[in-house]
Coordinates of C-alpha atoms in Angstrom, one line a residue:
Chain A
M1 CA -19.1 -17.6 -23.5
A2 CA -21.2 -20.2 -21.7
A3 CA -23.6 -20.4 -24.6
M4 CA -20.8 -21.4 -27.0
T5 CA -19.6 -24.3 -24.8
P6 CA -20.9 -27.6 -26.3
I7 CA -22.2 -30.3 -24.1
R8 CA -19.5 -30.8 -21.4
R9 CA -20.3 -34.3 -20.5
S10 CA -17.3 -36.5 -20.8
R11 CA -17.3 -40.3 -20.9
P12 CA -19.8 -41.5 -18.2
R13 CA -16.9 -42.9 -16.2
P14 CA -17.6 -43.0 -12.5
R15 CA -15.5 -40.4 -10.9
V16 CA -14.6 -42.2 -7.7
W17 CA -11.5 -40.2 -7.0
R18 CA -13.4 -37.0 -6.9
G19 CA -15.7 -38.3 -4.1
A20 CA -12.7 -39.8 -2.3
V21 CA -10.7 -36.6 -2.4
L22 CA -13.5 -34.4 -1.2
A23 CA -14.5 -36.8 1.5
L24 CA -10.9 -37.0 2.8
A25 CA -10.5 -33.3 2.6
G26 CA -13.8 -32.7 4.4
A27 CA -12.7 -35.2 7.2
Y28 CA -9.3 -33.5 7.7
F29 CA -10.8 -30.0 7.8
L30 CA -13.8 -30.8 10.0
L31 CA -12.1 -33.1 12.5
P32 CA -10.1 -30.5 14.4
L33 CA -13.2 -28.3 14.6
L34 CA -15.4 -31.1 15.9
A35 CA -12.8 -32.4 18.2
S36 CA -12.2 -28.9 19.6
F37 CA -15.8 -28.5 20.3
V38 CA -16.0 -31.9 22.1
F39 CA -12.9 -30.9 24.0
T40 CA -14.5 -27.7 25.3
V41 CA -17.8 -29.3 26.4
H42 CA -16.8 -32.7 27.6
V43 CA -14.9 -32.8 30.9
P44 CA -13.5 -36.3 31.5
G45 CA -15.3 -37.9 34.5
Q46 CA -17.8 -35.1 34.8
G47 CA -19.8 -35.3 31.6
V48 CA -21.0 -32.5 29.4
S49 CA -20.7 -28.9 30.6
F50 CA -20.8 -25.6 28.7
A51 CA -18.9 -23.8 31.5
A52 CA -16.0 -22.9 29.1
Y53 CA -18.4 -20.8 27.1
T54 CA -20.6 -19.4 29.9
E55 CA -17.6 -18.3 32.1
L56 CA -16.0 -16.5 29.2
L57 CA -17.6 -13.2 29.7
G58 CA -16.5 -13.0 33.3
A59 CA -13.0 -14.2 32.6
E60 CA -10.3 -11.9 33.6
G61 CA -8.9 -9.8 30.7
F62 CA -11.4 -11.1 28.2
T63 CA -13.4 -7.9 27.7
E64 CA -10.4 -5.7 27.9
S65 CA -8.3 -7.6 25.4
L66 CA -11.3 -8.0 23.0
L67 CA -12.1 -4.3 23.2
L68 CA -8.5 -3.4 22.7
S69 CA -8.3 -5.6 19.6
L70 CA -11.6 -4.1 18.2
G71 CA -10.4 -0.6 18.9
L72 CA -7.1 -1.3 17.2
A73 CA -8.9 -2.9 14.2
A74 CA -11.2 0.2 13.8
A75 CA -8.3 2.6 13.9
T76 CA -6.3 0.4 11.5
I77 CA -9.2 0.2 9.0
A78 CA -9.8 3.9 9.2
L79 CA -6.1 4.8 8.8
S80 CA -5.4 2.3 5.9
L81 CA -8.5 3.4 4.0
L82 CA -7.8 7.1 4.5
L83 CA -4.3 6.6 3.2
A84 CA -5.1 4.2 0.3
V85 CA -8.4 5.5 -1.2
P86 CA -7.1 9.0 -2.1
A87 CA -3.8 7.5 -3.4
L88 CA -5.5 4.9 -5.5
V89 CA -8.1 7.2 -6.9
A90 CA -5.4 9.7 -7.8
V91 CA -3.5 6.9 -9.5
R92 CA -6.6 6.1 -11.7
L93 CA -6.9 9.8 -12.6
G94 CA -3.3 10.6 -13.3
A95 CA 0.1 9.4 -14.1
P96 CA 0.7 5.7 -14.7
R97 CA 4.2 6.0 -13.3
L98 CA 2.7 7.0 -10.0
A99 CA 0.6 3.8 -10.1
A100 CA 3.7 1.7 -10.3
V101 CA 5.3 3.5 -7.3
V102 CA 2.1 3.2 -5.2
E103 CA 1.7 -0.5 -6.1
V104 CA 5.3 -1.3 -5.1
M105 CA 5.0 0.7 -1.8
C106 CA 1.8 -1.2 -1.0
M107 CA 3.1 -4.7 -1.9
L108 CA 6.5 -4.4 -0.3
P109 CA 5.2 -5.4 3.2
L110 CA 4.4 -8.8 1.8
V111 CA 8.1 -9.4 1.5
V112 CA 8.8 -8.6 5.1
P113 CA 7.6 -11.3 7.6
P114 CA 5.9 -9.7 10.6
I115 CA 8.6 -11.2 12.9
A116 CA 11.3 -9.4 10.9
L117 CA 9.3 -6.1 11.0
V118 CA 9.0 -6.3 14.7
T119 CA 12.8 -6.6 15.1
G120 CA 13.0 -3.3 13.2
I121 CA 10.2 -1.7 15.2
T122 CA 11.8 -2.6 18.6
T123 CA 15.1 -1.1 17.4
V124 CA 13.5 2.1 16.3
L125 CA 11.5 2.3 19.6
R126 CA 14.8 1.9 21.5
W127 CA 16.2 5.0 19.8
G128 CA 13.7 7.0 21.8
P129 CA 15.2 6.6 25.2
E130 CA 18.7 6.3 23.9
H131 CA 19.1 9.3 21.6
L132 CA 16.0 11.5 22.0
S133 CA 15.4 11.8 25.7
R134 CA 16.1 15.6 25.6
T135 CA 13.9 16.4 22.7
P136 CA 10.1 16.8 22.4
L137 CA 10.1 13.8 20.1
Y138 CA 10.6 11.6 23.2
Q139 CA 7.1 12.4 24.3
T140 CA 5.8 11.1 21.0
F141 CA 7.7 7.9 21.5
L142 CA 6.1 7.4 24.8
A143 CA 2.6 8.3 23.6
V144 CA 2.9 5.9 20.7
Q145 CA 3.6 3.0 23.2
D146 CA 0.7 3.9 25.6
E147 CA -0.6 0.7 27.3
D148 CA -4.2 1.6 26.9
F149 CA -4.1 2.3 23.2
P150 CA -0.8 1.4 21.6
V151 CA -0.6 3.6 18.5
V152 CA 2.5 1.8 17.4
L153 CA 0.4 -1.4 16.8
V154 CA -2.0 0.6 14.6
L155 CA 0.9 1.8 12.6
A156 CA 2.4 -1.7 12.3
Y157 CA -0.9 -3.2 11.4
T158 CA -1.6 -0.6 8.8
V159 CA 1.7 -1.5 7.1
L160 CA 0.7 -5.2 7.2
A161 CA -2.8 -4.5 5.9
L162 CA -1.7 -2.3 3.0
P163 CA -1.1 -5.2 0.5
F164 CA -4.6 -6.5 1.0
V165 CA -6.3 -3.1 1.1
H166 CA -4.5 -2.2 -2.1
R167 CA -5.5 -5.4 -3.8
S168 CA -9.1 -5.2 -2.8
L169 CA -9.5 -1.5 -3.7
D170 CA -7.6 -1.9 -7.0
A171 CA -10.0 -4.7 -8.0
G172 CA -12.9 -2.5 -7.2
L173 CA -11.5 0.5 -9.1
R174 CA -10.9 -1.7 -12.1
A175 CA -14.6 -2.2 -12.5
V176 CA -15.4 1.5 -12.3
D177 CA -14.5 4.1 -15.0
V178 CA -13.1 6.6 -12.5
P179 CA -12.0 9.4 -14.9
T180 CA -15.5 9.5 -16.6
L181 CA -17.3 9.4 -13.3
V182 CA -15.2 12.2 -11.8
E183 CA -15.4 14.3 -15.0
A184 CA -19.2 13.9 -15.1
A185 CA -19.6 14.8 -11.5
R186 CA -17.3 17.8 -11.8
S187 CA -19.1 19.1 -14.9
C188 CA -22.3 19.0 -12.9
G189 CA -20.7 21.3 -10.3
A190 CA -19.9 18.8 -7.6
S191 CA -17.1 19.7 -5.2
W192 CA -14.1 17.3 -4.7
P193 CA -15.3 16.0 -1.3
H194 CA -18.8 15.5 -2.8
V195 CA -17.2 13.6 -5.7
V196 CA -15.4 11.3 -3.4
L197 CA -18.1 10.7 -0.8
R198 CA -21.2 10.6 -3.0
V199 CA -19.9 9.3 -6.3
L200 CA -16.8 7.2 -5.8
I201 CA -17.3 5.6 -2.4
P202 CA -20.8 4.2 -3.2
N203 CA -19.3 2.6 -6.3
L204 CA -16.5 1.0 -4.2
R205 CA -18.7 -0.3 -1.4
A206 CA -18.0 -3.9 -2.0
S207 CA -14.2 -3.5 -2.2
L208 CA -14.1 -1.2 0.8
A209 CA -16.1 -3.8 2.7
G210 CA -13.6 -6.4 1.5
A211 CA -10.6 -4.3 2.6
A212 CA -12.2 -3.6 6.0
F213 CA -13.0 -7.2 6.6
L214 CA -9.5 -8.4 5.7
T215 CA -8.0 -5.8 8.0
L216 CA -10.4 -6.7 10.8
A217 CA -9.5 -10.4 10.5
L218 CA -5.8 -9.6 10.4
V219 CA -5.9 -7.4 13.5
L220 CA -8.1 -9.7 15.6
G221 CA -5.7 -12.6 14.9
E222 CA -2.4 -10.8 15.1
F223 CA -0.1 -12.3 17.7
T224 CA 3.5 -11.8 16.8
I225 CA 4.0 -8.1 16.8
A226 CA 1.7 -7.4 19.8
S227 CA 3.3 -10.1 22.0
L228 CA 6.9 -9.2 21.2
L229 CA 6.2 -5.5 21.9
G230 CA 4.6 -6.5 25.2
F231 CA 0.9 -5.6 24.6
R232 CA -2.0 -7.8 25.3
P233 CA -4.7 -7.7 22.7
F234 CA -7.0 -10.7 22.0
A235 CA -4.6 -13.3 20.5
V236 CA -2.0 -12.6 23.2
W237 CA -4.7 -13.0 25.8
I238 CA -5.8 -16.4 24.5
V239 CA -2.2 -17.7 24.7
S240 CA -1.8 -16.2 28.2
I241 CA -4.8 -18.1 29.6
S242 CA -4.1 -21.4 27.8
G243 CA -1.9 -22.7 30.6
A244 CA -4.5 -22.3 33.4
Q245 CA -7.7 -22.6 31.4
A246 CA -7.1 -24.8 28.4
R247 CA -10.8 -25.4 27.8
M248 CA -11.6 -21.7 27.6
S249 CA -8.7 -21.0 25.2
V250 CA -10.0 -23.6 22.8
A251 CA -13.6 -22.3 23.2
V252 CA -12.4 -18.8 22.3
S253 CA -10.5 -20.2 19.3
I254 CA -13.7 -21.9 18.0
L255 CA -15.7 -18.7 18.6
S256 CA -13.1 -16.6 16.7
L257 CA -13.4 -19.0 13.7
L258 CA -17.2 -18.7 13.8
I259 CA -17.1 -14.9 13.9
T260 CA -14.7 -14.9 10.9
W261 CA -17.0 -17.2 9.0
L262 CA -20.0 -15.0 9.8
L263 CA -18.2 -11.8 8.7
L264 CA -17.2 -13.5 5.5
L265 CA -20.7 -14.6 4.7
L266 CA -22.0 -11.0 5.4
L267 CA -19.2 -9.7 3.1
S268 CA -20.0 -12.0 0.2
R269 CA -23.7 -10.9 0.6
A270 CA -22.6 -7.3 0.5
G271 CA -20.4 -7.9 -2.4
T272 CA -23.2 -9.2 -4.7
T273 CA -25.7 -6.5 -4.1
P274 CA -24.0 -3.7 -6.1
T275 CA -23.7 -4.0 -9.8
T276 CA -19.9 -4.4 -9.6
V277 CA -18.2 -7.7 -10.1
S278 CA -18.4 -10.1 -7.2
P279 CA -15.0 -11.8 -7.5
A280 CA -13.3 -8.8 -5.7
P281 CA -13.4 -10.3 -2.2
A282 CA -12.5 -13.7 -3.3
T283 CA -9.3 -12.7 -5.2
S284 CA -8.2 -10.2 -2.5
R285 CA -8.2 -12.9 0.1
K286 CA -5.8 -15.2 -1.5
E287 CA -2.6 -14.0 0.1
S288 CA -3.4 -13.6 3.7
Chain B
M1 CA -9.3 -13.2 -11.8
S2 CA -12.7 -12.5 -13.3
A3 CA -12.7 -15.3 -15.7
P4 CA -16.1 -15.5 -17.4
T5 CA -17.1 -11.9 -17.6
T6 CA -16.4 -9.8 -20.7
A7 CA -13.5 -7.7 -19.5
P8 CA -14.3 -4.0 -19.0
R9 CA -10.7 -3.2 -18.3
P10 CA -9.3 -1.5 -21.4
T11 CA -12.1 1.1 -21.8
G12 CA -11.4 3.1 -18.7
T13 CA -7.7 3.5 -18.9
A14 CA -6.6 3.8 -22.5
G15 CA -9.3 6.0 -24.1
G16 CA -9.5 9.1 -22.0
A17 CA -6.3 9.2 -20.1
T18 CA -4.2 11.1 -22.6
A19 CA -6.5 14.0 -22.8
R20 CA -6.8 14.4 -19.0
R21 CA -3.3 14.0 -18.0
R22 CA -2.3 17.6 -18.6
R23 CA -4.5 19.2 -16.0
R24 CA -4.3 16.9 -13.1
G25 CA -0.6 16.1 -12.9
P26 CA 0.5 18.0 -9.8
R27 CA -2.6 17.3 -7.8
T28 CA -2.3 13.6 -8.2
W29 CA 1.0 13.6 -6.3
L30 CA -0.6 15.4 -3.4
A31 CA -3.3 12.8 -2.9
A32 CA -0.8 10.0 -3.0
L33 CA 1.6 11.8 -0.7
P34 CA 0.2 10.7 2.7
L35 CA 0.4 7.1 1.7
L36 CA 4.0 7.4 0.4
T37 CA 5.0 9.4 3.5
F38 CA 3.4 6.8 5.8
T39 CA 5.1 3.8 4.2
G40 CA 8.4 5.7 4.1
L41 CA 8.2 6.3 7.8
C42 CA 6.4 3.4 9.3
F43 CA 7.8 0.7 7.0
G44 CA 11.1 2.3 5.7
L45 CA 12.3 3.3 9.1
P46 CA 12.1 -0.2 10.7
L47 CA 13.5 -1.7 7.5
G48 CA 16.4 0.7 7.7
A49 CA 16.9 -0.1 11.3
I50 CA 17.1 -3.8 10.5
A51 CA 19.6 -3.3 7.7
F52 CA 21.7 -0.9 9.8
G53 CA 21.7 -3.0 12.9
A54 CA 22.5 -6.2 11.1
V55 CA 25.8 -4.8 9.7
T56 CA 27.0 -2.5 12.4
R57 CA 28.2 -2.8 16.0
T58 CA 28.1 -0.1 18.6
D59 CA 30.8 -0.2 21.3
P60 CA 29.0 0.0 24.7
T61 CA 31.8 2.0 26.3
T62 CA 32.9 4.4 23.7
G63 CA 29.6 4.6 21.7
A64 CA 31.4 4.4 18.4
T65 CA 29.6 2.6 15.6
A66 CA 31.6 0.4 13.2
V67 CA 30.6 -1.7 10.2
T68 CA 30.9 -5.4 10.9
G69 CA 29.9 -8.7 9.2
E70 CA 30.0 -10.4 12.6
H71 CA 26.2 -10.5 13.2
L72 CA 25.4 -11.8 9.7
A73 CA 28.1 -14.4 10.1
R74 CA 26.8 -15.5 13.5
S75 CA 23.2 -15.7 12.1
L76 CA 24.5 -18.3 9.6
Q77 CA 26.3 -20.5 12.1
G78 CA 25.4 -23.1 14.7
P79 CA 21.8 -23.1 16.1
Y80 CA 20.9 -20.0 14.1
L81 CA 21.8 -21.7 10.8
G82 CA 19.9 -24.8 12.1
S83 CA 16.8 -22.8 12.6
L84 CA 17.0 -21.2 9.1
V85 CA 17.5 -24.7 7.6
G86 CA 14.6 -26.0 9.7
S87 CA 12.3 -23.2 8.5
V88 CA 13.2 -23.7 4.9
Q89 CA 12.7 -27.5 5.2
L90 CA 9.4 -27.2 6.9
S91 CA 8.2 -24.5 4.4
A92 CA 9.3 -26.5 1.4
L93 CA 7.7 -29.7 2.6
T94 CA 4.4 -28.1 3.6
A95 CA 4.3 -26.0 0.4
F96 CA 4.8 -29.1 -1.7
L97 CA 2.2 -31.2 0.2
G98 CA -0.2 -28.3 0.5
G99 CA 0.2 -27.6 -3.2
L100 CA -0.4 -31.2 -4.2
L101 CA -3.5 -31.6 -2.0
G102 CA -4.8 -28.2 -3.0
V103 CA -4.6 -29.0 -6.7
L104 CA -6.4 -32.3 -6.1
I105 CA -9.2 -30.7 -4.2
A106 CA -9.5 -27.8 -6.6
Q107 CA -9.7 -30.2 -9.6
A108 CA -12.4 -32.2 -7.8
L109 CA -14.3 -29.0 -7.2
V110 CA -13.9 -27.7 -10.7
T111 CA -15.1 -30.9 -12.3
S112 CA -17.9 -31.3 -9.9
R113 CA -21.3 -30.3 -11.3
S114 CA -22.7 -29.1 -8.0
T115 CA -22.4 -25.3 -7.8
A116 CA -23.6 -25.4 -4.2
L117 CA -20.7 -27.6 -3.2
R118 CA -18.2 -25.5 -5.1
G119 CA -19.5 -22.3 -3.5
A120 CA -19.5 -23.7 0.0
A121 CA -16.0 -25.2 -0.5
L122 CA -14.6 -21.9 -1.8
T123 CA -16.1 -19.9 1.1
A124 CA -14.7 -22.5 3.5
S125 CA -11.3 -22.2 1.8
G126 CA -11.4 -18.4 2.3
V127 CA -12.1 -18.8 6.0
L128 CA -9.7 -21.7 6.6
A129 CA -6.8 -20.0 4.7
N130 CA -7.2 -17.2 7.3
F131 CA -7.5 -19.6 10.2
G132 CA -3.8 -19.6 11.0
G133 CA -2.2 -18.3 14.1
V134 CA -3.1 -18.9 17.7
P135 CA -6.7 -20.3 17.3
L136 CA -5.5 -23.0 14.9
A137 CA -2.8 -24.1 17.3
F138 CA -5.3 -24.5 20.1
A139 CA -7.8 -26.3 17.9
F140 CA -5.0 -28.8 17.1
I141 CA -3.9 -29.1 20.7
A142 CA -7.5 -30.0 21.6
T143 CA -7.6 -32.5 18.8
A144 CA -4.2 -34.2 18.7
G145 CA -2.3 -32.7 21.6
I146 CA -1.2 -34.8 24.6
S147 CA -4.8 -34.9 26.1
G148 CA -6.5 -34.2 22.9
V149 CA -9.8 -35.8 21.9
L150 CA -8.4 -37.8 19.0
T151 CA -5.2 -38.7 20.9
Q152 CA -7.3 -40.3 23.6
L153 CA -9.8 -42.0 21.3
A154 CA -7.3 -43.5 19.0
D155 CA -4.3 -43.9 21.3
L156 CA -2.2 -41.9 19.0
T157 CA 0.7 -41.5 21.5
D158 CA 1.2 -45.3 21.4
L159 CA 1.4 -45.1 17.7
G160 CA 4.3 -42.7 18.0
W161 CA 2.4 -39.5 17.3
N162 CA 3.6 -36.2 18.7
L163 CA 1.9 -33.0 17.8
Y164 CA 4.8 -30.9 19.1
S165 CA 7.2 -32.0 16.5
F166 CA 8.2 -31.4 12.9
T167 CA 5.6 -33.9 11.6
G168 CA 2.9 -32.4 13.9
L169 CA 3.7 -28.9 12.7
T170 CA 3.5 -30.1 9.1
V171 CA 0.0 -31.5 9.7
V172 CA -1.0 -28.2 11.3
Y173 CA 0.5 -26.0 8.6
L174 CA -1.4 -28.0 5.9
Y175 CA -4.6 -26.9 7.5
F176 CA -4.2 -23.3 6.3
L177 CA -1.9 -23.9 3.3
T178 CA -4.1 -26.3 1.4
P179 CA -7.1 -24.0 1.3
L180 CA -4.8 -21.2 0.2
M181 CA -3.7 -23.3 -2.7
V182 CA -7.3 -24.1 -3.5
L183 CA -8.1 -20.4 -3.7
V184 CA -5.0 -19.7 -5.9
I185 CA -5.4 -22.6 -8.3
V186 CA -9.2 -22.7 -8.9
P187 CA -9.2 -19.7 -11.2
A188 CA -6.4 -21.3 -13.2
L189 CA -8.2 -24.6 -13.5
D190 CA -11.3 -22.7 -14.5
G191 CA -9.2 -21.1 -17.2
L192 CA -8.5 -24.4 -18.8
R193 CA -11.2 -24.2 -21.5
P194 CA -13.2 -27.3 -22.3
Q195 CA -12.7 -26.4 -25.9
W196 CA -9.0 -27.0 -25.6
R197 CA -9.7 -30.5 -24.3
E198 CA -12.2 -31.1 -27.0
A199 CA -9.8 -29.8 -29.6
A200 CA -7.1 -32.1 -28.3
R201 CA -9.4 -35.1 -28.3
N202 CA -10.6 -34.4 -31.9
N203 CA -6.9 -34.5 -32.9
G204 CA -6.7 -37.9 -31.3
A205 CA -4.9 -37.0 -28.1
T206 CA -5.4 -39.1 -25.0
G207 CA -6.1 -37.6 -21.7
R208 CA -2.5 -38.0 -20.6
Q209 CA -1.3 -36.3 -23.8
F210 CA -3.7 -33.4 -23.2
W211 CA -2.3 -32.9 -19.7
R212 CA 1.3 -33.2 -20.8
H213 CA 1.2 -30.9 -23.8
V214 CA -1.6 -28.5 -23.0
G215 CA -2.9 -28.6 -19.5
L216 CA 0.3 -28.6 -17.5
P217 CA 2.2 -26.0 -19.6
V218 CA -0.8 -23.6 -19.2
L219 CA -1.0 -24.4 -15.5
A220 CA 2.7 -24.4 -14.8
P221 CA 3.1 -20.7 -13.9
S222 CA 0.1 -20.9 -11.6
L223 CA 1.3 -24.1 -10.0
L224 CA 4.8 -22.8 -9.4
G225 CA 3.4 -19.5 -8.2
G226 CA 1.1 -21.2 -5.8
F227 CA 4.0 -23.3 -4.4
V228 CA 6.1 -20.3 -3.9
L229 CA 3.3 -18.4 -2.3
L230 CA 2.7 -21.3 0.1
F231 CA 6.4 -21.5 0.8
G232 CA 6.5 -17.8 1.7
T233 CA 3.4 -18.1 3.9
A234 CA 4.8 -21.0 5.8
F235 CA 8.2 -19.4 6.1
A236 CA 6.8 -16.2 7.7
A237 CA 4.4 -18.0 10.0
H238 CA 5.2 -17.5 13.6
A239 CA 2.1 -17.5 15.8
T240 CA 1.0 -21.0 15.1
A241 CA 4.4 -22.4 15.9
A242 CA 4.9 -20.2 18.9
A243 CA 1.6 -21.3 20.5
L244 CA 2.2 -24.9 19.6
V245 CA 5.8 -26.0 19.9
G246 CA 7.6 -23.3 21.8
G247 CA 11.2 -24.3 21.3
S248 CA 11.2 -27.9 20.4
V249 CA 11.4 -27.5 16.7
P250 CA 14.1 -25.2 15.4
L251 CA 12.5 -22.4 13.4
V252 CA 14.0 -19.1 12.5
T253 CA 10.9 -17.1 13.6
L254 CA 11.0 -18.7 17.1
K255 CA 14.8 -18.0 17.4
I256 CA 14.1 -14.3 16.6
A257 CA 11.4 -14.2 19.2
D258 CA 13.7 -15.7 21.7
A259 CA 16.5 -13.3 21.0
L260 CA 14.2 -10.3 21.1
S261 CA 12.2 -11.2 24.3
G262 CA 14.6 -13.2 26.4
N263 CA 17.0 -11.6 28.8
V264 CA 20.0 -12.8 26.8
L265 CA 23.4 -11.5 26.2
T266 CA 23.8 -8.0 24.8
G267 CA 24.5 -8.0 21.1
Q268 CA 21.9 -10.8 20.7
E269 CA 19.5 -8.1 19.4
N270 CA 21.8 -7.5 16.5
V271 CA 21.8 -11.2 15.7
A272 CA 18.0 -11.0 15.7
L273 CA 18.2 -8.2 13.3
A274 CA 20.6 -10.2 11.1
L275 CA 18.2 -13.1 11.2
G276 CA 15.4 -10.7 10.2
L277 CA 17.5 -9.6 7.3
D278 CA 18.1 -13.2 6.3
M279 CA 14.4 -13.8 6.3
I280 CA 13.7 -10.7 4.3
L281 CA 16.2 -11.8 1.7
I282 CA 14.7 -15.3 1.4
A283 CA 11.1 -13.9 1.3
G284 CA 12.1 -11.3 -1.2
L285 CA 13.6 -14.0 -3.4
V286 CA 10.3 -15.9 -3.1
M287 CA 8.2 -12.8 -4.1
A288 CA 10.6 -12.1 -6.9
V289 CA 9.7 -15.5 -8.3
Y290 CA 6.0 -15.3 -7.5
L291 CA 5.0 -11.9 -8.9
P292 CA 6.3 -12.4 -12.5
L293 CA 4.8 -15.9 -12.5
Q294 CA 1.4 -14.6 -11.4
R295 CA 1.6 -12.0 -14.2
R296 CA 2.5 -14.7 -16.7
S297 CA -0.4 -17.0 -15.7
A298 CA -2.8 -14.1 -15.9
R299 CA -2.2 -14.1 -19.6
W300 CA -4.1 -17.4 -20.1
L301 CA -6.8 -16.8 -17.6
R302 CA -8.7 -13.9 -19.1

């Protein structure tokens, strides 16, 4: 395609607008980051101090909330992949009608804003004490809302993550001829677990990493559901300290951006090493 | 999606599928069953609870449940209606501005010859589009809040600036909506082949005529789809606004959060459910527009 394209040079008109647009955009997007950094290190009347960053580790609730968020993220990633990978592989192997059902089921959560979902979840959770207090199901309702590890958040986050997981995996599976791979492996005597673990998963590495990254970013930043259900993962913690320690809350916000950036760079590295197409992570991100 | 590569899509699906379908039919269902069960339970149940709670009323003394339109009617009156209108206005304005700015930036990137700049800008867009929520709110509070760095430096307060307002919220929302538009529209702009422009020029068309008769019609579904996507994103956003303005700007997400978490009158939960249902209907409408548009635009962007 590129070889066919003739010389692309248009009239040698100075493209002033392009420079202006990019410069203005750069200023708008960099300014809050720079200003936030200045805000965290410059204390009026006292000069420069990195206390907001150094005191972070010792801050009350920091480690607990971060660990809670990371744990929730790990569980959400595991659950969403365990649910989506077999279903999507099955769809590739089998009936196209099933593909439509799975796609609709995975994409529907996009239509429901998290704040609306949480109203439904609180209603369902209230059924526990109201209607089921005599049944063994009540214990399940309590266990799901355990303070130390709220499973209900994992379930809600998995629902929210499904559209992105589906999109990322679907893009990866498009690049692989699943039926042929499976057929070949099965003819060579491989068992089903072997086919999935040693043949399909390695081919999907980039899109699995993409799905995992998106889910991680989603869970680390999630505020609405956790705060309204009364739990205290990372994002809720940042808001809770903002009143007393404004500097530290901004410092944590900058750090979370840097971490996201780093993860994204790692991901785009990982996405280019296998022979599959690289656009998978870029397209999958567009809707978050 | 993957614009320049030779598409490997048709080979996998069409050729072998017919021969294989016979044997694997039943097993396929089994592998998809956990996913379908999970969404049915963890997504369908809350959704059902919203729909049920929004249209019924349970008498606290007798326990009898009756169908009523009262909650939905209340959700469309007074301050609740105001919050819905406020959300729609904010979303429409930010989606329009973000779409416009996003297209300008994307066009500047696409026509730029520096691949390094393009790559860096696209990576940055990917990150910034995800930089919504609480951290973004705090970054802006540090920048342009009451004691923010920029506010102090430029005396913004004297100029009438207030971050905790409709205008302030617009500026903050553009921070993640504009990069989102860039991500959505760059593939579409890439899909505008240089050959089309050359063909138009060879036929004597001016630049304006090219855009009017070729460029914009091809881009239209992507542009509209991007706008609708931005609208939906802004409409559903809650964390940024919650961390930033609290209650000073009427937004439906904030009203729902108030009704859910505050110690308010009984029956208020049902109004929250009705508002949730209103939101789902609006967002559903948005997606019903977006998905076909995206499919249509994909036709040109092979």
